[in-house]
CSV table of C-alpha atoms and ligand atoms in Angstrom, one decimal:
chain,number,residue,atom,x,y,z
A,98,MET,CA,-0.1,29.2,28.0
A,99,PHE,CA,-0.9,25.6,28.6
A,100,GLY,CA,2.6,25.1,29.9
A,101,LYS,CA,1.2,25.9,33.4
A,102,PHE,CA,-0.8,22.7,33.3
A,103,SER,CA,0.8,19.3,33.5
A,104,ARG,CA,-1.0,16.3,32.0
A,105,ARG,CA,-1.5,15.0,35.5
A,106,HIS,CA,-3.0,18.2,36.6
A,107,PHE,CA,-5.4,18.1,33.7
A,108,ALA,CA,-6.4,14.6,34.4
A,109,LYS,CA,-7.1,15.5,38.0
A,110,LEU,CA,-9.3,18.4,37.0
A,111,ALA,CA,-11.2,16.2,34.5
A,112,GLY,CA,-11.7,13.6,37.1
A,113,ALA,CA,-12.9,16.1,39.6
A,114,SER,CA,-15.5,17.4,37.2
A,115,ALA,CA,-16.7,13.9,36.6
A,116,LEU,CA,-17.3,13.5,40.3
A,117,GLY,CA,-19.6,16.5,40.1
A,118,VAL,CA,-17.1,18.7,42.0
A,119,ALA,CA,-17.1,21.3,39.3
A,120,THR,CA,-19.8,23.9,38.8
A,121,ALA,CA,-22.5,21.8,37.1
A,122,PRO,CA,-25.9,22.0,38.8
A,123,ALA,CA,-26.4,19.0,41.1
A,124,HIS,CA,-29.5,17.7,39.2
A,125,ALA,CA,-27.4,17.3,35.9
A,126,ALA,CA,-25.7,14.2,37.3
A,127,ALA,CA,-29.0,12.4,37.9
A,128,PRO,CA,-30.3,10.1,35.1
A,129,ALA,CA,-33.3,11.4,33.3
A,130,THR,CA,-35.3,8.1,33.6
A,131,ALA,CA,-34.3,4.7,34.8
A,132,GLY,CA,-33.7,2.4,31.8
A,133,GLN,CA,-34.9,-1.1,31.3
A,134,PRO,CA,-32.7,-4.2,31.2
A,135,ALA,CA,-32.3,-5.2,27.5
A,136,SER,CA,-33.0,-8.9,27.3
A,137,PHE,CA,-31.7,-11.5,24.9
A,138,PRO,CA,-34.0,-14.1,23.4
A,139,GLN,CA,-34.9,-17.1,25.6
A,140,GLY,CA,-32.4,-19.9,25.2
A,141,PHE,CA,-29.7,-17.6,24.0
A,142,VAL,CA,-26.4,-19.5,24.4
A,143,TRP,CA,-23.7,-17.8,26.5
A,144,GLY,CA,-20.2,-19.2,26.3
A,145,THR,CA,-16.5,-18.5,26.2
A,146,ALA,CA,-13.9,-19.7,23.7
A,147,THR,CA,-10.3,-21.0,23.5
A,148,SER,CA,-8.2,-22.9,21.1
A,149,SER,CA,-5.9,-25.9,21.4
A,150,TYR,CA,-2.5,-24.5,20.6
A,151,GLN,CA,-3.2,-21.3,22.5
A,152,ILE,CA,-3.9,-23.2,25.8
A,153,GLU,CA,-3.0,-26.9,25.8
A,154,GLY,CA,0.7,-27.0,26.1
A,155,ALA,CA,2.0,-30.6,26.5
A,156,VAL,CA,3.2,-30.5,22.9
A,157,ASN,CA,5.4,-33.6,23.3
A,158,GLU,CA,3.1,-35.7,25.4
A,159,ASP,CA,1.1,-38.8,24.8
A,160,GLY,CA,2.0,-39.1,21.2
A,161,ARG,CA,1.0,-35.7,19.9
A,162,GLY,CA,2.6,-34.9,16.5
A,163,ARG,CA,4.1,-31.6,15.6
A,164,SER,CA,2.0,-28.8,14.2
A,165,ILE,CA,3.0,-26.0,11.9
A,166,TRP,CA,2.7,-23.6,14.9
A,167,ASP,CA,5.3,-25.6,16.9
A,168,THR,CA,7.7,-25.1,14.0
A,169,PHE,CA,6.8,-21.5,13.5
A,170,SER,CA,6.9,-20.4,17.1
A,171,HIS,CA,10.3,-22.1,17.5
A,172,THR,CA,11.7,-20.1,14.6
A,173,PRO,CA,13.7,-17.2,16.0
A,174,GLY,CA,12.1,-13.8,15.3
A,175,LYS,CA,8.6,-15.0,14.6
A,176,ILE,CA,7.0,-14.4,18.0
A,177,GLU,CA,7.3,-10.9,19.4
A,178,ASP,CA,8.2,-12.0,22.9
A,179,GLY,CA,10.2,-15.0,21.8
A,180,THR,CA,7.7,-17.5,23.5
A,181,THR,CA,6.0,-20.6,22.2
A,182,GLY,CA,3.0,-22.7,23.0
A,183,ASP,CA,5.1,-25.5,24.5
A,184,ARG,CA,3.6,-24.9,28.0
A,185,ALA,CA,0.9,-22.3,27.4
A,186,ASN,CA,-1.8,-22.7,30.0
A,187,GLU,CA,-1.0,-26.4,30.7
A,188,HIS,CA,-4.6,-26.9,30.0
A,189,TYR,CA,-3.9,-30.5,28.9
A,190,HIS,CA,-3.3,-31.2,32.6
A,191,ARG,CA,-5.4,-28.5,34.2
A,192,TYR,CA,-8.6,-28.9,32.1
A,193,LYS,CA,-10.7,-29.7,35.2
A,194,GLU,CA,-9.6,-26.5,37.0
A,195,ASP,CA,-10.4,-24.6,33.8
A,196,ILE,CA,-13.8,-26.1,33.5
A,197,GLY,CA,-14.3,-24.9,37.0
A,198,LEU,CA,-13.6,-21.3,35.7
A,199,ILE,CA,-16.4,-21.7,33.2
A,200,LYS,CA,-18.7,-22.8,36.0
A,201,GLN,CA,-17.8,-19.7,38.0
A,202,ILE,CA,-19.0,-17.5,35.1
A,203,GLY,CA,-22.2,-19.5,34.9
A,204,ALA,CA,-21.8,-19.9,31.2
A,205,LYS,CA,-23.5,-23.0,29.8
A,206,ALA,CA,-21.4,-23.4,26.7
A,207,TYR,CA,-17.8,-23.7,25.8
A,208,ARG,CA,-16.1,-23.5,22.4
A,209,PHE,CA,-12.7,-25.3,22.3
A,210,SER,CA,-10.7,-26.7,19.5
A,211,ILE,CA,-9.2,-30.1,18.8
A,212,ALA,CA,-5.5,-30.3,17.9
A,213,TRP,CA,-5.5,-32.3,14.7
A,214,PRO,CA,-1.9,-33.5,15.3
A,215,ARG,CA,-2.9,-34.7,18.8
A,216,VAL,CA,-5.3,-37.2,17.3
A,217,PHE,CA,-3.6,-37.8,13.9
A,218,PRO,CA,0.1,-37.2,14.7
A,219,ASP,CA,0.9,-37.8,11.0
A,220,GLY,CA,-2.1,-35.9,9.6
A,221,THR,CA,-3.5,-39.1,8.2
A,222,GLY,CA,-3.3,-42.8,9.0
A,223,ALA,CA,-3.7,-44.3,12.4
A,224,PRO,CA,-5.3,-42.2,15.2
A,225,ASN,CA,-3.5,-41.7,18.5
A,226,PRO,CA,-5.7,-43.3,21.2
A,227,LYS,CA,-4.3,-41.1,23.9
A,228,GLY,CA,-5.0,-37.9,22.0
A,229,LEU,CA,-8.6,-39.0,21.5
A,230,ASP,CA,-8.9,-39.9,25.2
A,231,PHE,CA,-8.0,-36.4,26.1
A,232,TYR,CA,-11.0,-34.9,24.2
A,233,ASP,CA,-13.2,-37.6,25.6
A,234,ARG,CA,-12.2,-36.6,29.1
A,235,LEU,CA,-12.7,-32.9,28.3
A,236,VAL,CA,-16.1,-33.4,26.8
A,237,ASP,CA,-17.2,-35.7,29.7
A,238,GLU,CA,-16.0,-33.2,32.3
A,239,LEU,CA,-17.9,-30.4,30.5
A,240,LEU,CA,-21.1,-32.3,30.4
A,241,LYS,CA,-20.7,-33.4,34.0
A,242,ASN,CA,-20.7,-29.7,34.9
A,243,GLY,CA,-23.7,-28.8,32.8
A,244,ILE,CA,-21.7,-27.1,30.0
A,245,GLU,CA,-22.4,-27.7,26.4
A,246,PRO,CA,-19.3,-28.5,24.3
A,247,PHE,CA,-18.9,-26.7,20.9
A,248,ALA,CA,-15.9,-28.3,19.2
A,249,THR,CA,-13.8,-26.6,16.5
A,250,LEU,CA,-11.9,-28.9,14.3
A,251,TYR,CA,-9.3,-26.6,12.9
A,252,HIS,CA,-7.9,-23.6,14.8
A,253,TRP,CA,-4.7,-23.3,12.7
A,254,ASP,CA,-2.6,-26.2,14.1
A,255,LEU,CA,-2.1,-28.1,10.9
A,256,PRO,CA,0.0,-31.3,11.3
A,257,GLN,CA,3.5,-30.5,10.3
A,258,ALA,CA,3.6,-33.8,8.5
A,259,LEU,CA,1.0,-32.6,6.0
A,260,GLU,CA,2.9,-29.3,5.4
A,261,ASP,CA,6.1,-31.4,4.7
A,262,ARG,CA,4.5,-34.1,2.6
A,263,ARG,CA,1.9,-32.2,0.7
A,264,GLY,CA,2.6,-28.5,1.0
A,265,GLY,CA,-0.2,-28.1,3.5
A,266,TRP,CA,-3.2,-26.2,2.2
A,267,ARG,CA,-1.5,-25.8,-1.2
A,268,SER,CA,-2.7,-29.3,-2.0
A,269,SER,CA,-6.3,-30.5,-2.1
A,270,GLU,CA,-5.0,-33.7,-0.6
A,271,THR,CA,-5.0,-31.8,2.7
A,272,SER,CA,-8.7,-31.0,2.2
A,273,LYS,CA,-9.3,-34.7,1.9
A,274,ALA,CA,-7.2,-35.5,4.9
A,275,PHE,CA,-9.2,-32.9,6.9
A,276,ALA,CA,-12.5,-34.6,5.9
A,277,ASP,CA,-11.2,-37.9,7.1
A,278,TYR,CA,-10.2,-36.4,10.4
A,279,ALA,CA,-13.5,-34.6,10.7
A,280,GLY,CA,-15.4,-37.8,10.0
A,281,HIS,CA,-13.4,-39.6,12.6
A,282,MET,CA,-14.0,-37.0,15.2
A,283,ALA,CA,-17.7,-36.9,14.4
A,284,ALA,CA,-18.0,-40.7,14.9
A,285,ARG,CA,-16.2,-40.4,18.1
A,286,LEU,CA,-17.8,-37.4,19.7
A,287,THR,CA,-21.2,-36.6,18.4
A,288,ASP,CA,-22.9,-38.9,20.9
A,289,ARG,CA,-22.0,-36.0,23.2
A,290,VAL,CA,-21.0,-33.0,21.1
A,291,LYS,CA,-23.9,-31.6,19.2
A,292,SER,CA,-22.3,-28.7,17.4
A,293,ILE,CA,-19.1,-28.6,15.4
A,294,PHE,CA,-17.3,-25.6,13.9
A,295,THR,CA,-15.2,-26.8,11.0
A,296,ILE,CA,-12.6,-24.2,10.3
A,297,ASN,CA,-11.7,-21.1,12.3
A,298,GLU,CA,-10.9,-17.8,10.5
A,299,ALA,CA,-9.8,-18.9,7.0
A,300,GLY,CA,-9.8,-15.1,6.4
A,301,ARG,CA,-6.8,-14.8,8.7
A,302,PHE,CA,-4.7,-17.9,8.4
A,303,VAL,CA,-4.8,-18.1,4.6
A,304,THR,CA,-3.7,-14.6,4.0
A,305,PHE,CA,-1.3,-14.2,7.0
A,306,GLY,CA,0.1,-17.7,6.8
A,307,TYR,CA,0.4,-18.3,3.1
A,308,GLY,CA,0.4,-14.7,1.7
A,309,LEU,CA,2.1,-12.4,4.1
A,310,GLY,CA,4.3,-14.9,6.0
A,311,ILE,CA,3.3,-13.5,9.3
A,312,ASP,CA,1.5,-16.6,10.7
A,313,ALA,CA,2.5,-20.3,10.3
A,314,PRO,CA,3.7,-21.7,8.0
A,315,GLY,CA,5.2,-18.4,7.2
A,316,LEU,CA,5.0,-18.5,3.4
A,317,LYS,CA,4.8,-15.5,1.0
A,318,LEU,CA,3.2,-17.1,-2.0
A,319,PRO,CA,2.0,-15.2,-5.1
A,320,ASP,CA,-1.7,-14.2,-5.2
A,321,ALA,CA,-2.7,-17.0,-7.5
A,322,ASP,CA,-1.4,-19.6,-5.0
A,323,VAL,CA,-3.0,-17.8,-2.0
A,324,ASN,CA,-6.4,-17.9,-3.8
A,325,GLN,CA,-5.8,-21.6,-4.5
A,326,VAL,CA,-5.0,-22.3,-0.8
A,327,ARG,CA,-8.2,-20.5,0.2
A,328,HIS,CA,-10.1,-22.6,-2.3
A,329,HIS,CA,-8.7,-25.8,-0.8
A,330,VAL,CA,-9.7,-24.6,2.6
A,331,ALA,CA,-13.2,-24.0,1.4
A,332,LEU,CA,-13.2,-27.4,-0.1
A,333,ALA,CA,-12.0,-28.9,3.2
A,334,HIS,CA,-14.9,-27.2,4.9
A,335,GLY,CA,-17.4,-28.7,2.4
A,336,LEU,CA,-15.9,-32.2,2.5
A,337,ALA,CA,-15.9,-32.0,6.3
A,338,VAL,CA,-19.6,-31.1,6.4
A,339,GLN,CA,-20.3,-34.1,4.3
A,340,ALA,CA,-18.1,-36.4,6.4
A,341,ILE,CA,-19.7,-35.2,9.6
A,342,ARG,CA,-23.2,-35.8,8.2
A,343,ALA,CA,-22.1,-39.3,7.0
A,344,ARG,CA,-20.3,-40.4,10.2
A,345,GLY,CA,-21.8,-38.3,13.0
A,346,ARG,CA,-25.1,-38.8,14.8
A,347,ALA,CA,-28.2,-37.5,13.0
A,348,GLY,CA,-29.0,-34.0,14.1
A,349,THR,CA,-25.4,-32.9,14.6
A,350,LYS,CA,-25.1,-29.2,13.7
A,351,VAL,CA,-22.2,-27.9,11.7
A,352,GLY,CA,-20.9,-24.7,10.3
A,353,PRO,CA,-17.8,-22.5,9.9
A,354,ALA,CA,-16.4,-19.9,12.3
A,355,GLU,CA,-15.3,-17.1,10.1
A,356,ASN,CA,-13.8,-13.6,10.6
A,357,LEU,CA,-15.8,-12.2,7.8
A,358,ALA,CA,-14.7,-8.8,6.4
A,359,THR,CA,-16.9,-6.6,8.5
A,360,CYS,CA,-18.6,-3.8,6.7
A,361,VAL,CA,-20.4,-1.0,8.5
A,362,PRO,CA,-22.5,1.5,6.7
A,363,ALA,CA,-20.9,5.0,7.0
A,364,PHE,CA,-24.1,6.0,8.7
A,365,ASP,CA,-27.6,4.7,8.8
A,366,THR,CA,-29.3,5.7,5.6
A,367,PRO,CA,-30.9,3.1,3.3
A,368,GLU,CA,-28.4,3.8,0.5
A,369,HIS,CA,-25.4,3.3,2.7
A,370,VAL,CA,-26.9,0.2,4.2
A,371,ARG,CA,-27.5,-1.2,0.7
A,372,ALA,CA,-23.9,-0.3,-0.2
A,373,ALA,CA,-22.7,-2.2,2.8
A,374,GLU,CA,-24.7,-5.2,1.8
A,375,ILE,CA,-23.1,-5.3,-1.6
A,376,ALA,CA,-19.7,-4.8,-0.1
A,377,THR,CA,-20.2,-7.6,2.4
A,378,ARG,CA,-21.1,-10.0,-0.4
A,379,GLU,CA,-18.2,-9.0,-2.6
A,380,LEU,CA,-15.5,-8.8,0.1
A,381,ASN,CA,-16.3,-12.2,1.5
A,382,SER,CA,-16.8,-14.0,-1.8
A,383,GLY,CA,-13.5,-15.9,-1.5
A,384,PHE,CA,-14.6,-18.0,1.5
A,385,LEU,CA,-17.9,-17.4,3.3
A,386,GLY,CA,-19.6,-16.3,0.0
A,387,VAL,CA,-18.5,-19.4,-2.0
A,388,ILE,CA,-19.6,-21.6,0.9
A,389,LEU,CA,-23.0,-20.0,1.2
A,390,GLU,CA,-23.7,-19.4,-2.5
A,391,GLY,CA,-21.8,-22.2,-4.3
A,392,LYS,CA,-20.1,-19.8,-6.5
A,393,TYR,CA,-17.5,-17.0,-6.6
A,394,THR,CA,-19.1,-13.6,-7.5
A,395,ASP,CA,-18.3,-12.1,-10.8
A,396,GLY,CA,-16.7,-9.2,-9.0
A,397,PHE,CA,-14.4,-11.5,-7.1
A,398,LEU,CA,-13.3,-13.4,-10.2
A,399,GLN,CA,-12.8,-10.2,-12.2
A,400,TYR,CA,-10.7,-8.7,-9.4
A,401,ALA,CA,-8.6,-11.8,-9.2
A,402,GLY,CA,-8.2,-12.0,-13.0
A,403,SER,CA,-5.6,-14.5,-13.9
A,404,ASN,CA,-4.9,-15.2,-10.2
A,405,ALA,CA,-8.4,-16.6,-9.7
A,406,PRO,CA,-8.5,-20.1,-8.1
A,407,LYS,CA,-8.9,-23.1,-10.4
A,408,PHE,CA,-12.0,-25.1,-9.5
A,409,THR,CA,-14.6,-27.5,-10.9
A,410,ALA,CA,-18.4,-27.4,-10.7
A,411,GLU,CA,-18.3,-30.5,-8.6
A,412,GLU,CA,-16.0,-28.8,-6.1
A,413,LEU,CA,-18.4,-25.8,-5.8
A,414,LYS,CA,-21.2,-28.2,-5.1
A,415,ILE,CA,-19.2,-29.8,-2.3
A,416,ILE,CA,-18.1,-26.5,-0.9
A,417,SER,CA,-21.7,-25.3,-0.6
A,418,SER,CA,-23.0,-28.3,1.2
A,419,PRO,CA,-25.7,-26.8,3.5
A,420,ASN,CA,-24.6,-25.6,6.9
A,421,ASP,CA,-26.8,-25.6,10.1
A,422,PHE,CA,-25.3,-22.3,11.4
A,423,VAL,CA,-22.6,-19.8,10.6
A,424,GLY,CA,-20.2,-18.7,13.3
A,425,LEU,CA,-18.9,-15.1,13.0
A,426,ASN,CA,-15.8,-13.9,14.9
A,427,ILE,CA,-16.5,-10.2,15.4
A,428,TYR,CA,-13.9,-7.9,16.8
A,429,ALA,CA,-13.5,-4.6,14.9
A,430,PRO,CA,-15.0,-2.7,12.0
A,431,GLN,CA,-12.8,-3.4,9.0
A,432,PHE,CA,-14.5,-1.2,6.5
A,433,TYR,CA,-16.9,1.7,6.7
A,434,ILE,CA,-18.8,1.7,3.5
A,435,ALA,CA,-20.6,4.5,1.7
A,436,ALA,CA,-22.8,4.5,-1.3
A,437,SER,CA,-21.2,5.7,-4.5
A,438,ASP,CA,-22.5,6.9,-7.9
A,439,LYS,CA,-19.6,5.1,-9.6
A,440,PRO,CA,-19.5,1.3,-10.1
A,441,PRO,CA,-19.5,-0.9,-8.2
A,442,GLY,CA,-21.9,1.4,-6.2
A,443,TRP,CA,-20.0,1.4,-3.0
A,444,LYS,CA,-16.7,2.6,-1.6
A,445,MET,CA,-14.5,2.1,1.4
A,446,LEU,CA,-13.9,5.2,3.5
A,447,PRO,CA,-10.3,5.8,4.8
A,448,PHE,CA,-9.8,5.6,8.6
A,449,PRO,CA,-8.5,8.7,10.3
A,450,ALA,CA,-5.4,8.1,12.3
A,451,SER,CA,-7.2,9.1,15.4
A,452,PHE,CA,-9.8,6.3,15.2
A,453,PRO,CA,-9.8,4.6,18.6
A,454,HIS,CA,-8.5,1.2,19.3
A,455,MET,CA,-8.0,-1.2,22.2
A,456,SER,CA,-4.6,-2.4,23.5
A,457,SER,CA,-4.1,-4.4,20.3
A,458,ASP,CA,-3.5,-1.9,17.5
A,459,TRP,CA,-5.7,-3.7,15.0
A,460,LEU,CA,-8.6,-3.9,17.4
A,461,ARG,CA,-10.5,-0.7,16.5
A,462,VAL,CA,-13.5,0.1,18.7
A,463,GLY,CA,-16.7,-0.1,16.7
A,464,PRO,CA,-19.5,-1.7,18.8
A,465,GLU,CA,-21.9,-1.3,15.9
A,466,THR,CA,-19.9,-3.9,14.0
A,467,ILE,CA,-21.5,-6.6,16.1
A,468,TYR,CA,-24.9,-5.3,15.0
A,469,TRP,CA,-24.2,-4.8,11.3
A,470,ALA,CA,-22.1,-7.8,10.6
A,471,PRO,CA,-24.7,-10.4,11.5
A,472,ARG,CA,-27.6,-8.3,10.2
A,473,LEU,CA,-25.9,-7.8,6.8
A,474,ALA,CA,-24.7,-11.4,6.6
A,475,ALA,CA,-28.2,-12.8,7.4
A,476,LYS,CA,-29.7,-10.6,4.7
A,477,VAL,CA,-27.1,-11.2,2.0
A,478,TRP,CA,-27.0,-15.0,2.4
A,479,ASN,CA,-30.3,-15.8,4.0
A,480,ILE,CA,-28.7,-17.3,7.1
A,481,GLU,CA,-31.1,-18.7,9.7
A,482,ASN,CA,-28.7,-19.3,12.6
A,483,ILE,CA,-25.7,-17.3,13.6
A,484,TYR,CA,-23.3,-17.7,16.5
A,485,ILE,CA,-20.9,-15.0,17.5
A,486,SER,CA,-18.2,-17.5,17.7
A,487,GLU,CA,-15.7,-15.0,19.1
A,488,ASN,CA,-15.8,-11.5,20.5
A,489,GLY,CA,-13.6,-9.8,23.1
A,490,THR,CA,-10.5,-7.7,23.6
A,491,SER,CA,-7.0,-7.6,24.9
A,492,SER,CA,-6.3,-5.2,27.8
A,493,GLU,CA,-3.1,-4.3,29.5
A,494,ASP,CA,-4.6,-5.4,32.8
A,495,LYS,CA,-2.2,-5.9,35.6
A,496,VAL,CA,-2.7,-7.3,39.1
A,497,SER,CA,-3.3,-4.3,41.4
A,498,ALA,CA,-1.8,-4.0,44.9
A,499,ASP,CA,-5.1,-5.3,46.3
A,500,GLY,CA,-4.9,-8.4,44.2
A,501,GLN,CA,-7.7,-7.3,41.9
A,502,ILE,CA,-7.5,-6.9,38.1
A,503,TYR,CA,-9.5,-3.8,37.0
A,504,ASP,CA,-9.9,-4.4,33.3
A,505,LEU,CA,-12.3,-1.5,32.9
A,506,ASP,CA,-11.5,-1.0,29.2
A,507,ARG,CA,-12.6,-4.6,28.6
A,508,ILE,CA,-15.8,-4.0,30.4
A,509,MET,CA,-16.4,-0.8,28.4
A,510,TYR,CA,-15.8,-2.7,25.2
A,511,LEU,CA,-18.0,-5.7,26.1
A,512,ARG,CA,-20.8,-3.6,27.5
A,513,ASN,CA,-21.0,-1.5,24.3
A,514,TYR,CA,-20.7,-4.5,22.0
A,515,LEU,CA,-23.3,-6.5,23.9
A,516,ARG,CA,-25.7,-3.6,23.8
A,517,GLN,CA,-25.4,-3.6,20.0
A,518,LEU,CA,-25.8,-7.4,19.9
A,519,GLN,CA,-29.0,-7.1,21.9
A,520,ARG,CA,-30.1,-4.4,19.4
A,521,ALA,CA,-29.6,-7.0,16.7
A,522,THR,CA,-31.5,-9.8,18.4
A,523,SER,CA,-34.3,-7.6,19.4
A,524,GLU,CA,-34.8,-6.7,15.7
A,525,GLY,CA,-34.9,-10.3,14.8
A,526,VAL,CA,-31.4,-10.8,13.5
A,527,PRO,CA,-31.0,-14.6,14.0
A,528,VAL,CA,-28.1,-14.7,16.5
A,529,ARG,CA,-28.4,-17.7,18.7
A,530,GLY,CA,-25.4,-17.4,21.0
A,531,TYR,CA,-22.2,-15.6,21.9
A,532,PHE,CA,-18.8,-16.9,22.8
A,533,LEU,CA,-16.5,-14.5,24.6
A,534,TRP,CA,-12.9,-14.7,23.6
A,535,SER,CA,-11.3,-15.7,25.8
A,536,LEU,CA,-11.9,-17.7,28.9
A,537,MET,CA,-8.4,-17.0,30.1
A,538,ASP,CA,-5.2,-15.2,28.9
A,539,ASN,CA,-3.3,-17.4,26.5
A,540,PHE,CA,-0.7,-17.7,23.7
A,541,GLU,CA,-1.8,-14.9,21.4
A,542,TRP,CA,0.0,-16.2,18.3
A,543,ILE,CA,2.6,-13.7,17.0
A,544,TYR,CA,2.2,-11.6,20.1
A,545,GLY,CA,3.1,-14.4,22.4
A,546,TYR,CA,1.8,-13.8,25.9
A,547,GLU,CA,2.0,-10.0,25.7
A,548,LYS,CA,-1.6,-9.6,24.6
A,549,ARG,CA,-4.1,-10.8,27.3
A,550,PHE,CA,-7.6,-11.6,26.0
A,551,GLY,CA,-8.8,-13.6,29.0
A,552,ILE,CA,-11.5,-12.7,31.5
A,553,PHE,CA,-9.4,-14.8,33.8
A,554,HIS,CA,-5.9,-13.6,34.3
A,555,VAL,CA,-3.1,-16.2,34.1
A,556,ASP,CA,0.2,-15.9,35.8
A,557,PHE,CA,2.3,-18.0,33.3
A,558,ALA,CA,5.1,-18.6,35.8
A,559,THR,CA,2.8,-20.1,38.5
A,560,GLN,CA,-0.2,-21.0,36.2
A,561,ARG,CA,-2.4,-19.3,38.7
A,562,ARG,CA,-5.8,-18.2,37.3
A,563,THR,CA,-7.4,-15.1,38.8
A,564,PRO,CA,-10.8,-13.6,37.8
A,565,LYS,CA,-10.6,-10.1,36.4
A,566,LEU,CA,-13.4,-7.6,37.1
A,567,SER,CA,-14.9,-8.5,33.8
A,568,VAL,CA,-15.8,-12.0,35.2
A,569,ASP,CA,-18.2,-10.2,37.5
A,570,PHE,CA,-19.6,-8.2,34.6
A,571,TYR,CA,-20.0,-11.2,32.3
A,572,ARG,CA,-21.5,-13.4,35.0
A,573,ASP,CA,-24.2,-10.8,35.6
A,574,VAL,CA,-25.1,-10.6,31.9
A,575,VAL,CA,-25.2,-14.4,31.6
A,576,ALA,CA,-27.3,-14.8,34.8
A,577,ARG,CA,-29.9,-12.2,33.7
A,578,ASN,CA,-29.7,-12.9,29.9
A,579,ALA,CA,-29.8,-9.2,29.6
A,580,ILE,CA,-27.6,-6.1,29.6
A,581,GLY,CA,-28.2,-2.9,31.5
A,582,VAL,CA,-30.6,-2.0,34.3
B,1867,LIG,C1,-9.3,-14.7,16.5
B,1867,LIG,C2,-8.6,-16.0,16.7
B,1867,LIG,O1,-9.5,-17.0,16.3
B,1867,LIG,C3,-8.0,-16.3,18.1
B,1867,LIG,O2,-7.2,-17.4,18.0
B,1867,LIG,C4,-7.3,-15.1,18.6
B,1867,LIG,O3,-6.7,-15.3,19.8
B,1867,LIG,C5,-8.3,-13.9,18.7
B,1867,LIG,N1,-8.8,-13.7,17.3
B,1867,LIG,C6,-7.7,-12.6,19.2
B,1867,LIG,O4,-6.8,-12.1,18.4
């Protein structure tokens, strides 16, 4: 019976009815009442984000050392489209042009990362003056353009030398080396950089890099070792906080940028919300929890059993050195949580196969995640200042015949997520700013250049940057500090 209708035919009919061509009464299309723009708090920080290996290129220039991502991306079969970050966006040379893009958006903040092997080619020892100069120039250019720099110290590009010499994050020597590097950067930059993110997404690179072998350095270690690696990363964070306080200007703000395991209550009833709070605490105990509480939860330790990390009381003290803010990278709902009669009092619900996602399979669409994740985190750990250190989506956007890039799915995603973020701030959840990932298309790790997360399109053959339609969308949000009309 349906054979008569082709898919195209169906889409045409559906489109026609959306245009009001079908039989619906004319008045049905009119909005009931005009809405109000939903404002964000005064002084809310609007920004975009990138990271060093994903955009800089120039991997062999001016004395930069190798990173584990250079090695990994050059290993055949590791990157889906066979590419590397060797050239990437050539940002090392085009940074002025790229800062011009930020200006076009009107955003007043920019989160970038510093490539550790560019400033310490060997991981430790003598710094590389030319590497340091680059970040000086970048920061100065940002400030000249009225854009506040937010620097991330570790966005996964560990010096290969440390992997070779010390087994990378398998050794707490790497945690100490990170603290030295952090202190050095703080001394150098905090006359101009007021906010520093220590470590980006331990939740991903520890598991994917050291457990599953999917990210650099591509290891598949047993659970006990992975837990130890995570502990060393947490220790690195704590030591870095201390080093930044010791060597940076007074008043420098510091915190992690973590992709916490996002829990969303199955639906909004007090018992499911409570269950999601408990789940948030338990599922994040291995990194964010231990940083914010100074201990691993009993649940975490019981679950890990004999694979639990080995640690001292002194280490826990260092790890939990107070932060000024917590950065949360929020993309997708990871767990829908329901209350349960059985211990531990909550359960994860299975996702149906039909759950919608964006062009990256893992990127499920759940706008409410950006409402619940900061709300639950603030409640569980008493956090006073939160940044959404990343949020955004890939899209299969192509340049149309008219030269435009109509990334309507990205706009749909951002509009819905920002609505929910506004809901959070209007209820007093302490979110102080938002960094859209990403300023421009770039090297999306194991996907190479196939997944485009930018609001500026990049033609990687010519290095031409072109604004997508979402630039107009975001510029409007930034200018009005509000969403909706
Ligand atoms: C989080 C990571 O920090 C970033 O490097 C990556 O590109 C985005 N997620 C998108 O996957």
